Amino acid sequence: MILLYNITILISGIIMALSLIPIRRLITHLPNAKLRYKWDILGALILLFITGYIVFLFSYWTDFNHDPDIVVPILFFFASIFLYQITSLSLQTTIDAKRISKLEHENIMDDLIGIHNFKYSNKRLIEEVERAKRYGHNLSIMLVDIDHFHVVNDTYGQQTGDEVLRQVGKLISKMIRDTDVVARFESKEILVITPHTPIAAILRLAERLGEAVTKLKMIPADEKNNENSFEVSISGGVAGIDEDIASAKLLVDKADDSLYEAKDTGRNKIVCHQLNEN
């Protein structure tokens, strides 16, 4: 019986020590410093518990007087198994959640530009149009196209053209609100969705964006300095939902018509569908 007592104590201590391994691995997967701190505290508590267990082990290694004493190491044994299962399950859950989040992110993001992709923007636009119609909210969109983009590709190469798209996409993302959506619409067009926004507000945003883009210094991909930097400009089409626009497709069509008018009348300008009609 003494042998079983001692073996149970040893195994319980080993299992408790092993439970620290999932905790250390889990901490490396946590993006939040506050969460990492809490798991560090849990690890420290487990270490403290193990220390107390070691004291118990050496104090009562041979102090075994009657059968009921076996209850204590058995309780420790099952507690250590429970602890190990909890920490292992927490680690696996964290890894799975991180993997699912990554897959979801990849499913809605455009890897090249770093903004949302067309599939996501189309779904989101339909939802926002339905919501705006139902509650009578403002909803405006903007379609942006880089002027003479084919010239950039022909002159500096596709790698430079991709970088131009990334820089413009990054600039738009910085200028919009958290509630707005910026997405790649076609090969070189970018769609901006602004819920609860009147047409005048997005028009001002589009004009500020146009000015900000012209200040960007683009550097060819094979250059290491800005001696051969070049500038780009954008054309934009703006449209807002009204009683005549009953669907997401029609709203995009109006913005697209305005965009092509901007391109046909000189580029580097913003055309608003509603103002154009008036």
PDB file of C-alpha atoms in Angstrom:
ATOM      1  CA  MET A   1       0.000   0.000   0.000  1.00  0.00           C
ATOM      2  CA  ILE A   2       2.885   2.368   0.806  1.00  0.00           C
ATOM      3  CA  LEU A   3       4.262   1.748  -2.697  1.00  0.00           C
ATOM      4  CA  LEU A   4       0.906   2.612  -4.283  1.00  0.00           C
ATOM      5  CA  TYR A   5       0.727   5.727  -2.074  1.00  0.00           C
ATOM      6  CA  ASN A   6       4.144   6.951  -3.145  1.00  0.00           C
ATOM      7  CA  ILE A   7       3.681   6.121  -6.828  1.00  0.00           C
ATOM      8  CA  THR A   8       0.359   7.999  -6.872  1.00  0.00           C
ATOM      9  CA  ILE A   9       2.020  11.061  -5.357  1.00  0.00           C
ATOM     10  CA  LEU A  10       4.882  10.972  -7.873  1.00  0.00           C
ATOM     11  CA  ILE A  11       2.613  10.575 -10.880  1.00  0.00           C
ATOM     12  CA  SER A  12       0.360  13.397  -9.694  1.00  0.00           C
ATOM     13  CA  GLY A  13       3.335  15.731  -9.337  1.00  0.00           C
ATOM     14  CA  ILE A  14       4.612  14.878 -12.819  1.00  0.00           C
ATOM     15  CA  ILE A  15       1.186  15.495 -14.391  1.00  0.00           C
ATOM     16  CA  MET A  16       0.921  18.852 -12.641  1.00  0.00           C
ATOM     17  CA  ALA A  17       4.333  19.849 -13.939  1.00  0.00           C
ATOM     18  CA  LEU A  18       3.328  18.776 -17.460  1.00  0.00           C
ATOM     19  CA  SER A  19       0.282  21.051 -17.297  1.00  0.00           C
ATOM     20  CA  LEU A  20       2.677  24.008 -17.437  1.00  0.00           C
ATOM     21  CA  ILE A  21       3.714  23.078 -20.982  1.00  0.00           C
ATOM     22  CA  PRO A  22       0.290  23.804 -22.602  1.00  0.00           C
ATOM     23  CA  ILE A  23       0.142  27.073 -20.643  1.00  0.00           C
ATOM     24  CA  ARG A  24       3.500  28.271 -21.983  1.00  0.00           C
ATOM     25  CA  ARG A  25       2.502  27.331 -25.534  1.00  0.00           C
ATOM     26  CA  LEU A  26      -0.905  28.967 -25.139  1.00  0.00           C
ATOM     27  CA  ILE A  27       0.646  32.266 -24.017  1.00  0.00           C
ATOM     28  CA  THR A  28       2.628  32.479 -27.264  1.00  0.00           C
ATOM     29  CA  HIS A  29      -0.644  32.367 -29.249  1.00  0.00           C
ATOM     30  CA  LEU A  30      -2.374  35.162 -27.306  1.00  0.00           C
ATOM     31  CA  PRO A  31      -2.299  38.608 -28.973  1.00  0.00           C
ATOM     32  CA  ASN A  32      -3.562  40.457 -25.914  1.00  0.00           C
ATOM     33  CA  ALA A  33      -0.976  41.367 -23.257  1.00  0.00           C
ATOM     34  CA  LYS A  34      -3.638  41.396 -20.537  1.00  0.00           C
ATOM     35  CA  LEU A  35      -4.658  37.826 -21.355  1.00  0.00           C
ATOM     36  CA  ARG A  36      -1.015  36.720 -21.397  1.00  0.00           C
ATOM     37  CA  TYR A  37      -0.560  38.284 -17.964  1.00  0.00           C
ATOM     38  CA  LYS A  38      -3.541  36.355 -16.556  1.00  0.00           C
ATOM     39  CA  TRP A  39      -2.216  33.059 -17.882  1.00  0.00           C
ATOM     40  CA  ASP A  40       1.206  33.909 -16.417  1.00  0.00           C
ATOM     41  CA  ILE A  41      -0.500  34.277 -13.051  1.00  0.00           C
ATOM     42  CA  LEU A  42      -2.177  30.894 -13.491  1.00  0.00           C
ATOM     43  CA  GLY A  43       1.185  29.325 -14.329  1.00  0.00           C
ATOM     44  CA  ALA A  44       2.692  30.887 -11.204  1.00  0.00           C
ATOM     45  CA  LEU A  45      -0.160  29.526  -9.087  1.00  0.00           C
ATOM     46  CA  ILE A  46       0.392  26.048 -10.513  1.00  0.00           C
ATOM     47  CA  LEU A  47       4.099  26.326  -9.684  1.00  0.00           C
ATOM     48  CA  LEU A  48       3.163  27.347  -6.144  1.00  0.00           C
ATOM     49  CA  PHE A  49       0.820  24.398  -5.924  1.00  0.00           C
ATOM     50  CA  ILE A  50       3.533  22.044  -7.169  1.00  0.00           C
ATOM     51  CA  THR A  51       5.935  23.453  -4.575  1.00  0.00           C
ATOM     52  CA  GLY A  52       3.437  22.713  -1.842  1.00  0.00           C
ATOM     53  CA  TYR A  53       2.961  19.279  -3.298  1.00  0.00           C
ATOM     54  CA  ILE A  54       6.708  18.617  -3.147  1.00  0.00           C
ATOM     55  CA  VAL A  55       6.717  19.662   0.504  1.00  0.00           C
ATOM     56  CA  PHE A  56       3.863  17.263   1.107  1.00  0.00           C
ATOM     57  CA  LEU A  57       5.751  14.532  -0.736  1.00  0.00           C
ATOM     58  CA  PHE A  58       8.900  14.776   1.376  1.00  0.00           C
ATOM     59  CA  SER A  59       7.054  15.293   4.632  1.00  0.00           C
ATOM     60  CA  TYR A  60       4.823  12.265   4.314  1.00  0.00           C
ATOM     61  CA  TRP A  61       6.859   9.952   2.076  1.00  0.00           C
ATOM     62  CA  THR A  62       6.876   7.171   4.687  1.00  0.00           C
ATOM     63  CA  ASP A  63       4.247   8.509   7.054  1.00  0.00           C
ATOM     64  CA  PHE A  64       1.518   6.064   6.147  1.00  0.00           C
ATOM     65  CA  ASN A  65      -0.472   4.760   9.125  1.00  0.00           C
ATOM     66  CA  HIS A  66      -3.821   3.503   7.906  1.00  0.00           C
ATOM     67  CA  ASP A  67      -5.791   2.870   4.747  1.00  0.00           C
ATOM     68  CA  PRO A  68      -7.841   6.107   4.579  1.00  0.00           C
ATOM     69  CA  ASP A  69      -4.615   8.091   4.013  1.00  0.00           C
ATOM     70  CA  ILE A  70      -4.664   6.884   0.390  1.00  0.00           C
ATOM     71  CA  VAL A  71      -7.633   9.216  -0.221  1.00  0.00           C
ATOM     72  CA  VAL A  72      -5.352  12.292  -0.206  1.00  0.00           C
ATOM     73  CA  PRO A  73      -2.972  11.200  -3.008  1.00  0.00           C
ATOM     74  CA  ILE A  74      -5.911   9.881  -5.026  1.00  0.00           C
ATOM     75  CA  LEU A  75      -7.576  13.295  -4.808  1.00  0.00           C
ATOM     76  CA  PHE A  76      -4.302  14.909  -5.868  1.00  0.00           C
ATOM     77  CA  PHE A  77      -4.036  12.467  -8.753  1.00  0.00           C
ATOM     78  CA  PHE A  78      -7.448  13.266 -10.191  1.00  0.00           C
ATOM     79  CA  ALA A  79      -6.936  16.987  -9.573  1.00  0.00           C
ATOM     80  CA  SER A  80      -3.693  16.865 -11.574  1.00  0.00           C
ATOM     81  CA  ILE A  81      -5.422  15.048 -14.447  1.00  0.00           C
ATOM     82  CA  PHE A  82      -8.211  17.637 -14.408  1.00  0.00           C
ATOM     83  CA  LEU A  83      -5.675  20.473 -14.454  1.00  0.00           C
ATOM     84  CA  TYR A  84      -3.754  18.955 -17.349  1.00  0.00           C
ATOM     85  CA  GLN A  85      -6.937  18.376 -19.363  1.00  0.00           C
ATOM     86  CA  ILE A  86      -8.093  21.969 -18.769  1.00  0.00           C
ATOM     87  CA  THR A  87      -4.786  23.499 -19.853  1.00  0.00           C
ATOM     88  CA  SER A  88      -4.498  21.202 -22.886  1.00  0.00           C
ATOM     89  CA  LEU A  89      -8.075  21.928 -23.943  1.00  0.00           C
ATOM     90  CA  SER A  90      -7.489  25.675 -23.525  1.00  0.00           C
ATOM     91  CA  LEU A  91      -4.419  25.449 -25.753  1.00  0.00           C
ATOM     92  CA  GLN A  92      -6.222  23.470 -28.457  1.00  0.00           C
ATOM     93  CA  THR A  93      -9.225  25.800 -28.341  1.00  0.00           C
ATOM     94  CA  THR A  94      -6.956  28.837 -28.718  1.00  0.00           C
ATOM     95  CA  ILE A  95      -5.103  27.296 -31.669  1.00  0.00           C
ATOM     96  CA  ASP A  96      -8.377  26.319 -33.389  1.00  0.00           C
ATOM     97  CA  ALA A  97      -9.902  29.758 -32.804  1.00  0.00           C
ATOM     98  CA  LYS A  98      -6.778  31.420 -34.188  1.00  0.00           C
ATOM     99  CA  ARG A  99      -6.844  29.163 -37.248  1.00  0.00           C
ATOM    100  CA  ILE A 100     -10.550  29.818 -37.885  1.00  0.00           C
ATOM    101  CA  SER A 101     -10.006  33.559 -37.477  1.00  0.00           C
ATOM    102  CA  LYS A 102      -7.158  33.425 -39.985  1.00  0.00           C
ATOM    103  CA  LEU A 103      -9.285  31.517 -42.491  1.00  0.00           C
ATOM    104  CA  GLU A 104     -12.148  33.970 -42.079  1.00  0.00           C
ATOM    105  CA  HIS A 105      -9.759  36.867 -42.522  1.00  0.00           C
ATOM    106  CA  GLU A 106      -8.300  35.334 -45.695  1.00  0.00           C
ATOM    107  CA  ASN A 107     -11.805  34.712 -47.029  1.00  0.00           C
ATOM    108  CA  ILE A 108     -12.794  38.384 -46.868  1.00  0.00           C
ATOM    109  CA  MET A 109      -9.464  40.142 -47.511  1.00  0.00           C
ATOM    110  CA  ASP A 110      -7.578  40.935 -50.692  1.00  0.00           C
ATOM    111  CA  ASP A 111      -4.016  39.757 -50.111  1.00  0.00           C
ATOM    112  CA  LEU A 112      -2.501  42.089 -52.684  1.00  0.00           C
ATOM    113  CA  ILE A 113      -3.817  45.418 -51.413  1.00  0.00           C
ATOM    114  CA  GLY A 114      -4.605  44.494 -47.817  1.00  0.00           C
ATOM    115  CA  ILE A 115      -8.244  45.615 -47.917  1.00  0.00           C
ATOM    116  CA  HIS A 116     -11.519  43.692 -48.181  1.00  0.00           C
ATOM    117  CA  ASN A 117     -12.179  41.701 -51.339  1.00  0.00           C
ATOM    118  CA  PHE A 118     -15.049  41.982 -53.819  1.00  0.00           C
ATOM    119  CA  LYS A 119     -17.013  39.096 -52.317  1.00  0.00           C
ATOM    120  CA  TYR A 120     -17.133  40.752 -48.912  1.00  0.00           C
ATOM    121  CA  SER A 121     -17.882  44.235 -50.285  1.00  0.00           C
ATOM    122  CA  ASN A 122     -20.759  42.948 -52.401  1.00  0.00           C
ATOM    123  CA  LYS A 123     -22.319  41.151 -49.434  1.00  0.00           C
ATOM    124  CA  ARG A 124     -21.812  44.101 -47.124  1.00  0.00           C
ATOM    125  CA  LEU A 125     -23.198  46.604 -49.632  1.00  0.00           C
ATOM    126  CA  ILE A 126     -26.388  44.584 -50.079  1.00  0.00           C
ATOM    127  CA  GLU A 127     -26.825  44.484 -46.286  1.00  0.00           C
ATOM    128  CA  GLU A 128     -26.208  48.214 -45.907  1.00  0.00           C
ATOM    129  CA  VAL A 129     -28.641  49.119 -48.700  1.00  0.00           C
ATOM    130  CA  GLU A 130     -31.357  46.974 -47.141  1.00  0.00           C
ATOM    131  CA  ARG A 131     -30.697  48.533 -43.731  1.00  0.00           C
ATOM    132  CA  ALA A 132     -30.723  52.066 -45.097  1.00  0.00           C
ATOM    133  CA  LYS A 133     -33.983  51.454 -46.937  1.00  0.00           C
ATOM    134  CA  ARG A 134     -35.596  49.876 -43.912  1.00  0.00           C
ATOM    135  CA  TYR A 135     -34.667  52.572 -41.388  1.00  0.00           C
ATOM    136  CA  GLY A 136     -34.357  55.570 -43.654  1.00  0.00           C
ATOM    137  CA  HIS A 137     -30.637  56.035 -43.055  1.00  0.00           C
ATOM    138  CA  ASN A 138     -28.197  57.790 -45.347  1.00  0.00           C
ATOM    139  CA  LEU A 139     -25.811  55.583 -47.305  1.00  0.00           C
ATOM    140  CA  SER A 140     -23.183  56.750 -49.752  1.00  0.00           C
ATOM    141  CA  ILE A 141     -20.489  54.981 -51.730  1.00  0.00           C
ATOM    142  CA  MET A 142     -17.433  55.979 -53.700  1.00  0.00           C
ATOM    143  CA  LEU A 143     -15.686  54.174 -56.552  1.00  0.00           C
ATOM    144  CA  VAL A 144     -12.031  55.097 -57.033  1.00  0.00           C
ATOM    145  CA  ASP A 145      -9.857  54.354 -60.029  1.00  0.00           C
ATOM    146  CA  ILE A 146      -6.136  55.125 -60.436  1.00  0.00           C
ATOM    147  CA  ASP A 147      -5.580  57.319 -63.467  1.00  0.00           C
ATOM    148  CA  HIS A 148      -3.499  55.865 -66.314  1.00  0.00           C
ATOM    149  CA  PHE A 149      -2.757  52.767 -64.274  1.00  0.00           C
ATOM    150  CA  HIS A 150      -1.801  50.807 -67.387  1.00  0.00           C
ATOM    151  CA  VAL A 151       0.918  53.389 -68.054  1.00  0.00           C
ATOM    152  CA  VAL A 152       2.339  52.779 -64.577  1.00  0.00           C
ATOM    153  CA  ASN A 153       2.448  49.047 -65.243  1.00  0.00           C
ATOM    154  CA  ASP A 154       3.953  49.461 -68.698  1.00  0.00           C
ATOM    155  CA  THR A 155       6.566  51.969 -67.542  1.00  0.00           C
ATOM    156  CA  TYR A 156       7.597  50.638 -64.138  1.00  0.00           C
ATOM    157  CA  GLY A 157       6.365  47.053 -64.144  1.00  0.00           C
ATOM    158  CA  GLN A 158       3.537  45.165 -62.485  1.00  0.00           C
ATOM    159  CA  GLN A 159       5.331  44.990 -59.135  1.00  0.00           C
ATOM    160  CA  THR A 160       5.358  48.775 -58.960  1.00  0.00           C
ATOM    161  CA  GLY A 161       1.726  48.877 -60.057  1.00  0.00           C
ATOM    162  CA  ASP A 162       0.816  46.514 -57.219  1.00  0.00           C
ATOM    163  CA  GLU A 163       2.628  48.784 -54.774  1.00  0.00           C
ATOM    164  CA  VAL A 164       0.688  51.786 -56.057  1.00  0.00           C
ATOM    165  CA  LEU A 165      -2.553  49.908 -55.367  1.00  0.00           C
ATOM    166  CA  ARG A 166      -1.354  49.024 -51.870  1.00  0.00           C
ATOM    167  CA  GLN A 167      -0.378  52.600 -51.063  1.00  0.00           C
ATOM    168  CA  VAL A 168      -3.686  54.013 -52.282  1.00  0.00           C
ATOM    169  CA  GLY A 169      -5.616  51.310 -50.410  1.00  0.00           C
ATOM    170  CA  LYS A 170      -3.643  52.039 -47.236  1.00  0.00           C
ATOM    171  CA  LEU A 171      -4.279  55.764 -47.577  1.00  0.00           C
ATOM    172  CA  ILE A 172      -8.019  55.266 -47.977  1.00  0.00           C
ATOM    173  CA  SER A 173      -8.101  52.940 -44.964  1.00  0.00           C
ATOM    174  CA  LYS A 174      -6.475  55.645 -42.838  1.00  0.00           C
ATOM    175  CA  MET A 175      -8.908  58.347 -43.957  1.00  0.00           C
ATOM    176  CA  ILE A 176     -12.192  56.482 -43.399  1.00  0.00           C
ATOM    177  CA  ARG A 177     -14.013  55.666 -40.172  1.00  0.00           C
ATOM    178  CA  ASP A 178     -14.023  52.285 -38.446  1.00  0.00           C
ATOM    179  CA  THR A 179     -17.646  51.807 -39.491  1.00  0.00           C
ATOM    180  CA  ASP A 180     -16.848  52.363 -43.179  1.00  0.00           C
ATOM    181  CA  VAL A 181     -15.756  49.642 -45.572  1.00  0.00           C
ATOM    182  CA  VAL A 182     -12.977  49.822 -48.151  1.00  0.00           C
ATOM    183  CA  ALA A 183     -12.660  46.983 -50.643  1.00  0.00           C
ATOM    184  CA  ARG A 184     -11.108  46.064 -53.953  1.00  0.00           C
ATOM    185  CA  PHE A 185     -13.923  46.206 -56.461  1.00  0.00           C
ATOM    186  CA  GLU A 186     -12.285  45.285 -59.732  1.00  0.00           C
ATOM    187  CA  SER A 187      -8.699  44.873 -60.898  1.00  0.00           C
ATOM    188  CA  LYS A 188      -7.788  48.494 -60.156  1.00  0.00           C
ATOM    189  CA  GLU A 189     -10.950  49.990 -58.698  1.00  0.00           C
ATOM    190  CA  ILE A 190     -11.592  50.485 -55.003  1.00  0.00           C
ATOM    191  CA  LEU A 191     -15.027  50.740 -53.417  1.00  0.00           C
ATOM    192  CA  VAL A 192     -15.714  52.711 -50.250  1.00  0.00           C
ATOM    193  CA  ILE A 193     -19.017  52.157 -48.387  1.00  0.00           C
ATOM    194  CA  THR A 194     -19.992  54.803 -45.817  1.00  0.00           C
ATOM    195  CA  PRO A 195     -23.156  53.997 -43.817  1.00  0.00           C
ATOM    196  CA  HIS A 196     -25.101  56.857 -42.173  1.00  0.00           C
ATOM    197  CA  THR A 197     -23.320  59.332 -44.422  1.00  0.00           C
ATOM    198  CA  PRO A 198     -25.000  61.941 -46.626  1.00  0.00           C
ATOM    199  CA  ILE A 199     -23.748  62.455 -50.162  1.00  0.00           C
ATOM    200  CA  ALA A 200     -22.177  65.825 -49.322  1.00  0.00           C
ATOM    201  CA  ALA A 201     -19.968  64.250 -46.639  1.00  0.00           C
ATOM    202  CA  ILE A 202     -18.579  61.482 -48.837  1.00  0.00           C
ATOM    203  CA  LEU A 203     -18.017  63.987 -51.611  1.00  0.00           C
ATOM    204  CA  ARG A 204     -15.802  66.005 -49.272  1.00  0.00           C
ATOM    205  CA  LEU A 205     -14.005  62.820 -48.272  1.00  0.00           C
ATOM    206  CA  ALA A 206     -13.441  61.907 -51.927  1.00  0.00           C
ATOM    207  CA  GLU A 207     -12.005  65.338 -52.675  1.00  0.00           C
ATOM    208  CA  ARG A 208      -9.622  65.167 -49.686  1.00  0.00           C
ATOM    209  CA  LEU A 209      -8.588  61.701 -50.786  1.00  0.00           C
ATOM    210  CA  GLY A 210      -7.868  62.925 -54.295  1.00  0.00           C
ATOM    211  CA  GLU A 211      -5.613  65.658 -52.919  1.00  0.00           C
ATOM    212  CA  ALA A 212      -3.834  63.239 -50.562  1.00  0.00           C
ATOM    213  CA  VAL A 213      -3.107  60.741 -53.354  1.00  0.00           C
ATOM    214  CA  THR A 214      -1.376  63.374 -55.492  1.00  0.00           C
ATOM    215  CA  LYS A 215       1.022  64.002 -52.592  1.00  0.00           C
ATOM    216  CA  LEU A 216       2.160  60.379 -52.469  1.00  0.00           C
ATOM    217  CA  LYS A 217       5.653  59.750 -53.786  1.00  0.00           C
ATOM    218  CA  MET A 218       5.725  56.440 -55.634  1.00  0.00           C
ATOM    219  CA  ILE A 219       9.091  54.755 -56.050  1.00  0.00           C
ATOM    220  CA  PRO A 220       9.697  52.139 -58.781  1.00  0.00           C
ATOM    221  CA  ALA A 221      10.161  48.642 -57.402  1.00  0.00           C
ATOM    222  CA  ASP A 222      13.747  48.364 -58.659  1.00  0.00           C
ATOM    223  CA  GLU A 223      14.794  51.730 -57.177  1.00  0.00           C
ATOM    224  CA  LYS A 224      16.279  52.194 -53.706  1.00  0.00           C
ATOM    225  CA  ASN A 225      15.850  55.957 -53.471  1.00  0.00           C
ATOM    226  CA  ASN A 226      13.272  58.531 -54.513  1.00  0.00           C
ATOM    227  CA  GLU A 227      15.280  60.164 -57.295  1.00  0.00           C
ATOM    228  CA  ASN A 228      12.977  58.582 -59.864  1.00  0.00           C
ATOM    229  CA  SER A 229       9.792  58.851 -57.838  1.00  0.00           C
ATOM    230  CA  PHE A 230       6.554  59.613 -59.623  1.00  0.00           C
ATOM    231  CA  GLU A 231       3.075  60.789 -58.731  1.00  0.00           C
ATOM    232  CA  VAL A 232      -0.343  59.307 -59.417  1.00  0.00           C
ATOM    233  CA  SER A 233      -3.861  60.660 -59.282  1.00  0.00           C
ATOM    234  CA  ILE A 234      -7.307  59.154 -58.958  1.00  0.00           C
ATOM    235  CA  SER A 235     -10.724  59.644 -60.468  1.00  0.00           C
ATOM    236  CA  GLY A 236     -13.795  58.949 -58.388  1.00  0.00           C
ATOM    237  CA  GLY A 237     -17.506  58.455 -58.718  1.00  0.00           C
ATOM    238  CA  VAL A 238     -19.805  59.157 -55.778  1.00  0.00           C
ATOM    239  CA  ALA A 239     -23.423  58.133 -55.304  1.00  0.00           C
ATOM    240  CA  GLY A 240     -25.885  58.053 -52.440  1.00  0.00           C
ATOM    241  CA  ILE A 241     -29.032  56.097 -51.853  1.00  0.00           C
ATOM    242  CA  ASP A 242     -32.332  57.832 -52.552  1.00  0.00           C
ATOM    243  CA  GLU A 243     -35.902  56.953 -53.475  1.00  0.00           C
ATOM    244  CA  ASP A 244     -34.859  56.155 -57.050  1.00  0.00           C
ATOM    245  CA  ILE A 245     -32.104  53.734 -56.041  1.00  0.00           C
ATOM    246  CA  ALA A 246     -33.675  50.575 -54.701  1.00  0.00           C
ATOM    247  CA  SER A 247     -30.808  48.082 -54.916  1.00  0.00           C
ATOM    248  CA  ALA A 248     -27.089  47.713 -54.324  1.00  0.00           C
ATOM    249  CA  LYS A 249     -26.509  47.043 -58.013  1.00  0.00           C
ATOM    250  CA  LEU A 250     -28.211  50.262 -59.060  1.00  0.00           C
ATOM    251  CA  LEU A 251     -26.245  52.229 -56.473  1.00  0.00           C
ATOM    252  CA  VAL A 252     -22.959  50.821 -57.810  1.00  0.00           C
ATOM    253  CA  ASP A 253     -24.059  51.498 -61.391  1.00  0.00           C
ATOM    254  CA  LYS A 254     -24.670  55.165 -60.550  1.00  0.00           C
ATOM    255  CA  ALA A 255     -21.262  55.491 -58.897  1.00  0.00           C
ATOM    256  CA  ASP A 256     -19.657  53.681 -61.807  1.00  0.00           C
ATOM    257  CA  ASP A 257     -21.307  56.023 -64.321  1.00  0.00           C
ATOM    258  CA  SER A 258     -19.981  59.001 -62.357  1.00  0.00           C
ATOM    259  CA  LEU A 259     -16.516  57.462 -62.236  1.00  0.00           C
ATOM    260  CA  TYR A 260     -16.376  57.020 -65.979  1.00  0.00           C
ATOM    261  CA  GLU A 261     -17.609  60.553 -66.488  1.00  0.00           C
ATOM    262  CA  ALA A 262     -14.715  61.756 -64.322  1.00  0.00           C
ATOM    263  CA  LYS A 263     -12.291  59.743 -66.446  1.00  0.00           C
ATOM    264  CA  ASP A 264     -13.823  60.920 -69.730  1.00  0.00           C
ATOM    265  CA  THR A 265     -13.697  64.587 -68.761  1.00  0.00           C
ATOM    266  CA  GLY A 266     -10.067  64.920 -67.796  1.00  0.00           C
ATOM    267  CA  ARG A 267      -9.436  62.538 -64.857  1.00  0.00           C
ATOM    268  CA  ASN A 268      -8.036  63.551 -61.477  1.00  0.00           C
ATOM    269  CA  LYS A 269     -11.495  64.638 -60.365  1.00  0.00           C
ATOM    270  CA  ILE A 270     -14.549  63.446 -58.455  1.00  0.00           C
ATOM    271  CA  VAL A 271     -18.018  63.345 -60.001  1.00  0.00           C
ATOM    272  CA  CYS A 272     -21.140  63.022 -57.861  1.00  0.00           C
ATOM    273  CA  HIS A 273     -24.151  61.242 -59.320  1.00  0.00           C
ATOM    274  CA  GLN A 274     -26.799  63.334 -57.562  1.00  0.00           C
ATOM    275  CA  LEU A 275     -25.111  66.658 -58.281  1.00  0.00           C
ATOM    276  CA  ASN A 276     -24.532  65.623 -61.861  1.00  0.00           C
ATOM    277  CA  GLU A 277     -28.240  64.881 -62.329  1.00  0.00           C
ATOM    278  CA  ASN A 278     -29.199  68.227 -60.858  1.00  0.00           C
TER     279      ASN A 278
END
